[in-house]
Amino acid sequence: MDPLDIMAMSTRQLSPTLISHEIGSDVELIIYHLIKRLQPDYEKVVVISFNDAYYSVVKYLRTVYPDAEVTLKNVALVSINPLLEESMNPDMVLSTNDPEIIGGRMRVTFSGMSNVLYVVLGLDIYGVRHTKDLPLMIPAITKTLSLGGNNGILMTFNVRLFPENIVELVNSFSLSVFRLSVKVEGESLKRVLTVVRSPFLEYNLKSWSYMVTKDGLIFMPEKELY
């Protein structure tokens, strides 16, 4: 099975889905292709963006895929503490760092909604600026968005920015976990996607290297070590 299919099907069946990543892994492109695949299965796609994270993602996507605007045109945007994102006319703006206030507003707005794909971006940026509040923010977001029926939740998190205990905390609130890493091989870099935890047991702990092309992503299975 294509690893993007594994990620998409895991999000449908066992959310929240966490994509842990590091700089250079092109997580923006993975998110884009997942939205593209999952969009037809949901009535609505809602991006929850901390500190202009979605703005940065869209800016990068425009340089890679000319159809990015078409794919993302119907996405609803919730901007938390935006600056640059205000130019994107978000559907909701929250100007607070308080996890309880943010979680409460999310509950009021989304608790009755079902069959929605939520994409949470920038939790890591929030965590760098408000480390002590991150352990409260993660459950406030994940539990609230899980209240409706048949909702999918995709989250990204740069694991290189935090100590192991914070990474484990984020993992503990995620039912499906995928890791994007970057390896140095000689004078080149290799991007690798690993299935850490998913409902498809036969694929867990399997890895693929991937390349970015103008037509999409090309995946190649990594050799298994025994």
XYZ file of C-alpha atoms in Angstrom:
226
model
C 0.000 0.000 0.000
C 1.182 3.528 -0.769
C 2.376 5.171 2.499
C 0.147 8.184 1.818
C -2.797 5.788 1.629
C -1.751 4.298 4.971
C -1.692 7.781 6.481
C -5.026 8.754 4.953
C -6.789 5.542 5.983
C -5.313 5.757 9.478
C -6.680 9.281 9.803
C -10.141 8.055 8.790
C -10.090 5.086 11.144
C -7.914 6.075 14.103
C -7.498 9.796 14.802
C -5.812 11.918 16.062
C -2.966 11.298 13.634
C 0.412 12.814 14.468
C 3.060 13.565 11.862
C 6.301 14.156 13.736
C 8.932 15.798 11.573
C 12.147 17.763 11.422
C 13.511 20.564 9.263
C 14.073 19.445 5.676
C 11.463 16.674 5.677
C 8.992 18.717 3.584
C 6.087 18.030 5.924
C 4.151 20.746 4.072
C 3.965 18.547 0.977
C 2.834 15.512 2.962
C 0.033 17.573 4.529
C -0.964 18.926 1.117
C -1.268 15.476 -0.439
C -3.194 14.161 2.562
C -5.692 17.022 2.352
C -6.039 16.343 -1.362
C -6.767 12.646 -0.738
C -9.010 13.089 2.279
C -11.017 16.131 1.195
C -13.650 14.144 -0.769
C -14.371 11.977 2.308
C -15.307 14.875 4.586
C -17.962 17.563 4.489
C -15.502 20.212 5.577
C -11.767 20.783 6.076
C -10.791 23.084 8.959
C -7.205 24.229 9.507
C -6.344 25.348 13.046
C -3.180 27.398 12.764
C -0.988 28.690 15.576
C 1.233 31.721 14.961
C 0.919 31.917 11.151
C 1.872 28.277 10.535
C -0.705 27.871 7.736
C 0.520 31.044 6.032
C 4.023 29.565 5.845
C 2.703 26.236 4.546
C 0.657 27.855 1.770
C 3.515 30.151 0.779
C 5.784 27.135 0.320
C 3.148 25.079 -1.512
C 2.623 27.836 -4.066
C 6.250 27.492 -5.131
C 5.939 23.727 -5.669
C 2.409 22.951 -6.886
C 0.496 25.322 -9.173
C -2.845 23.744 -8.189
C -2.356 24.432 -4.472
C -4.827 27.336 -4.460
C -7.538 25.180 -6.057
C -7.044 22.335 -3.584
C -7.117 24.652 -0.560
C -9.722 27.191 -1.674
C -12.567 25.684 0.399
C -10.515 25.183 3.559
C -11.877 26.987 6.634
C -9.159 28.703 8.660
C -8.981 29.281 12.404
C -6.003 31.528 13.182
C -4.622 31.651 16.708
C -2.475 34.730 17.350
C -2.031 35.568 13.660
C -0.025 38.372 12.152
C 0.609 37.545 8.504
C -2.388 35.208 8.366
C -4.802 38.092 8.795
C -4.287 38.797 5.085
C -5.866 35.391 4.346
C -9.205 36.467 5.880
C -9.476 33.638 8.423
C -12.934 32.400 9.399
C -12.077 32.802 13.081
C -9.321 34.661 14.909
C -8.325 33.926 18.507
C -5.915 36.390 20.090
C -4.984 34.526 23.249
C -2.426 32.003 24.491
C -4.617 30.569 27.247
C -5.280 26.828 26.629
C -8.597 26.935 28.498
C -9.915 29.872 26.485
C -8.768 28.351 23.188
C -10.209 24.945 24.108
C -13.474 26.562 25.221
C -13.889 28.516 21.987
C -13.159 25.357 20.009
C -15.792 23.471 21.994
C -18.433 26.121 21.398
C -17.651 26.313 17.686
C -16.993 22.681 16.744
C -18.527 20.327 19.335
C -21.676 19.740 17.278
C -19.909 19.198 13.972
C -19.289 15.768 12.460
C -17.490 14.386 9.408
C -14.903 17.175 9.527
C -11.191 16.895 8.765
C -9.199 19.045 11.193
C -5.592 19.936 10.374
C -3.672 21.368 13.343
C -0.521 23.297 12.440
C 1.978 25.179 14.579
C 1.528 23.462 17.936
C 5.315 23.241 18.050
C 5.660 26.991 17.464
C 3.185 27.595 20.283
C 5.120 25.163 22.478
C 8.427 26.947 21.962
C 6.883 30.234 23.044
C 4.660 28.831 25.808
C 6.324 25.625 26.963
C 4.527 25.435 30.298
C 1.115 25.669 28.592
C 1.782 22.997 25.953
C 0.803 20.027 28.203
C -2.594 21.721 28.654
C -3.027 22.833 25.055
C -2.540 19.411 23.462
C -5.446 17.662 25.260
C -7.580 20.820 24.998
C -7.269 20.641 21.214
C -7.362 16.875 20.610
C -10.210 16.045 22.978
C -12.383 18.908 21.757
C -11.937 18.091 18.069
C -12.686 14.414 18.752
C -16.145 15.164 20.169
C -18.035 15.053 16.867
C -18.772 11.844 15.009
C -16.514 10.588 12.233
C -14.023 13.443 12.474
C -10.426 13.140 11.301
C -7.569 14.992 13.001
C -4.126 15.573 11.493
C -1.410 17.236 13.591
C 2.173 18.154 12.773
C 4.922 18.575 15.374
C 8.633 19.296 14.997
C 10.129 16.838 17.477
C 13.631 18.297 17.196
C 12.561 21.382 19.123
C 11.637 19.579 22.346
C 12.997 17.167 24.965
C 11.881 13.542 24.998
C 9.227 14.016 27.691
C 7.352 16.580 25.574
C 7.574 14.359 22.491
C 6.161 11.432 24.484
C 3.333 13.648 25.721
C 2.358 14.557 22.167
C 2.577 10.892 21.131
C 0.329 9.845 24.020
C -2.557 11.946 22.695
C -2.179 10.527 19.169
C -3.658 7.202 18.092
C -1.787 7.027 14.783
C 1.815 8.229 14.570
C 4.063 8.766 11.544
C 7.617 10.077 11.554
C 9.359 12.113 8.857
C 13.121 12.178 9.246
C 16.144 13.349 7.286
C 19.280 11.233 6.942
C 22.675 12.276 5.618
C 24.119 9.856 3.067
C 27.469 10.998 1.745
C 26.941 14.460 0.318
C 23.174 14.134 -0.048
C 20.108 14.077 2.179
C 17.488 11.357 2.222
C 13.946 11.919 3.480
C 12.354 8.929 5.210
C 8.742 8.271 6.250
C 8.196 5.669 8.989
C 4.898 4.217 10.189
C 5.287 4.249 13.970
C 1.726 3.362 14.969
C -1.344 2.729 12.818
C -4.365 0.400 12.629
C -2.529 -1.519 9.886
C -0.234 -3.702 11.952
C 1.561 -5.213 8.977
C 2.938 -1.766 8.066
C 3.944 -0.591 11.530
C 7.682 0.202 11.804
C 8.114 0.022 8.022
C 9.886 2.900 6.282
C 10.014 4.485 2.836
C 12.405 7.062 1.456
C 10.700 9.707 -0.655
C 11.560 12.269 -3.292
C 9.724 15.449 -4.207
C 8.881 16.004 -7.886
C 6.652 18.513 -9.660
C 4.143 15.697 -10.203
C 4.025 14.567 -6.577
C 5.947 12.358 -4.174
C 7.814 9.190 -5.131
C 8.179 6.555 -2.394
C 10.711 3.721 -2.287
C 10.694 1.021 0.433
C 13.655 1.083 2.789
C 15.543 -2.154 3.397
C 14.476 -3.834 6.613
C 17.133 -4.594 9.206
C 16.950 -7.958 10.935
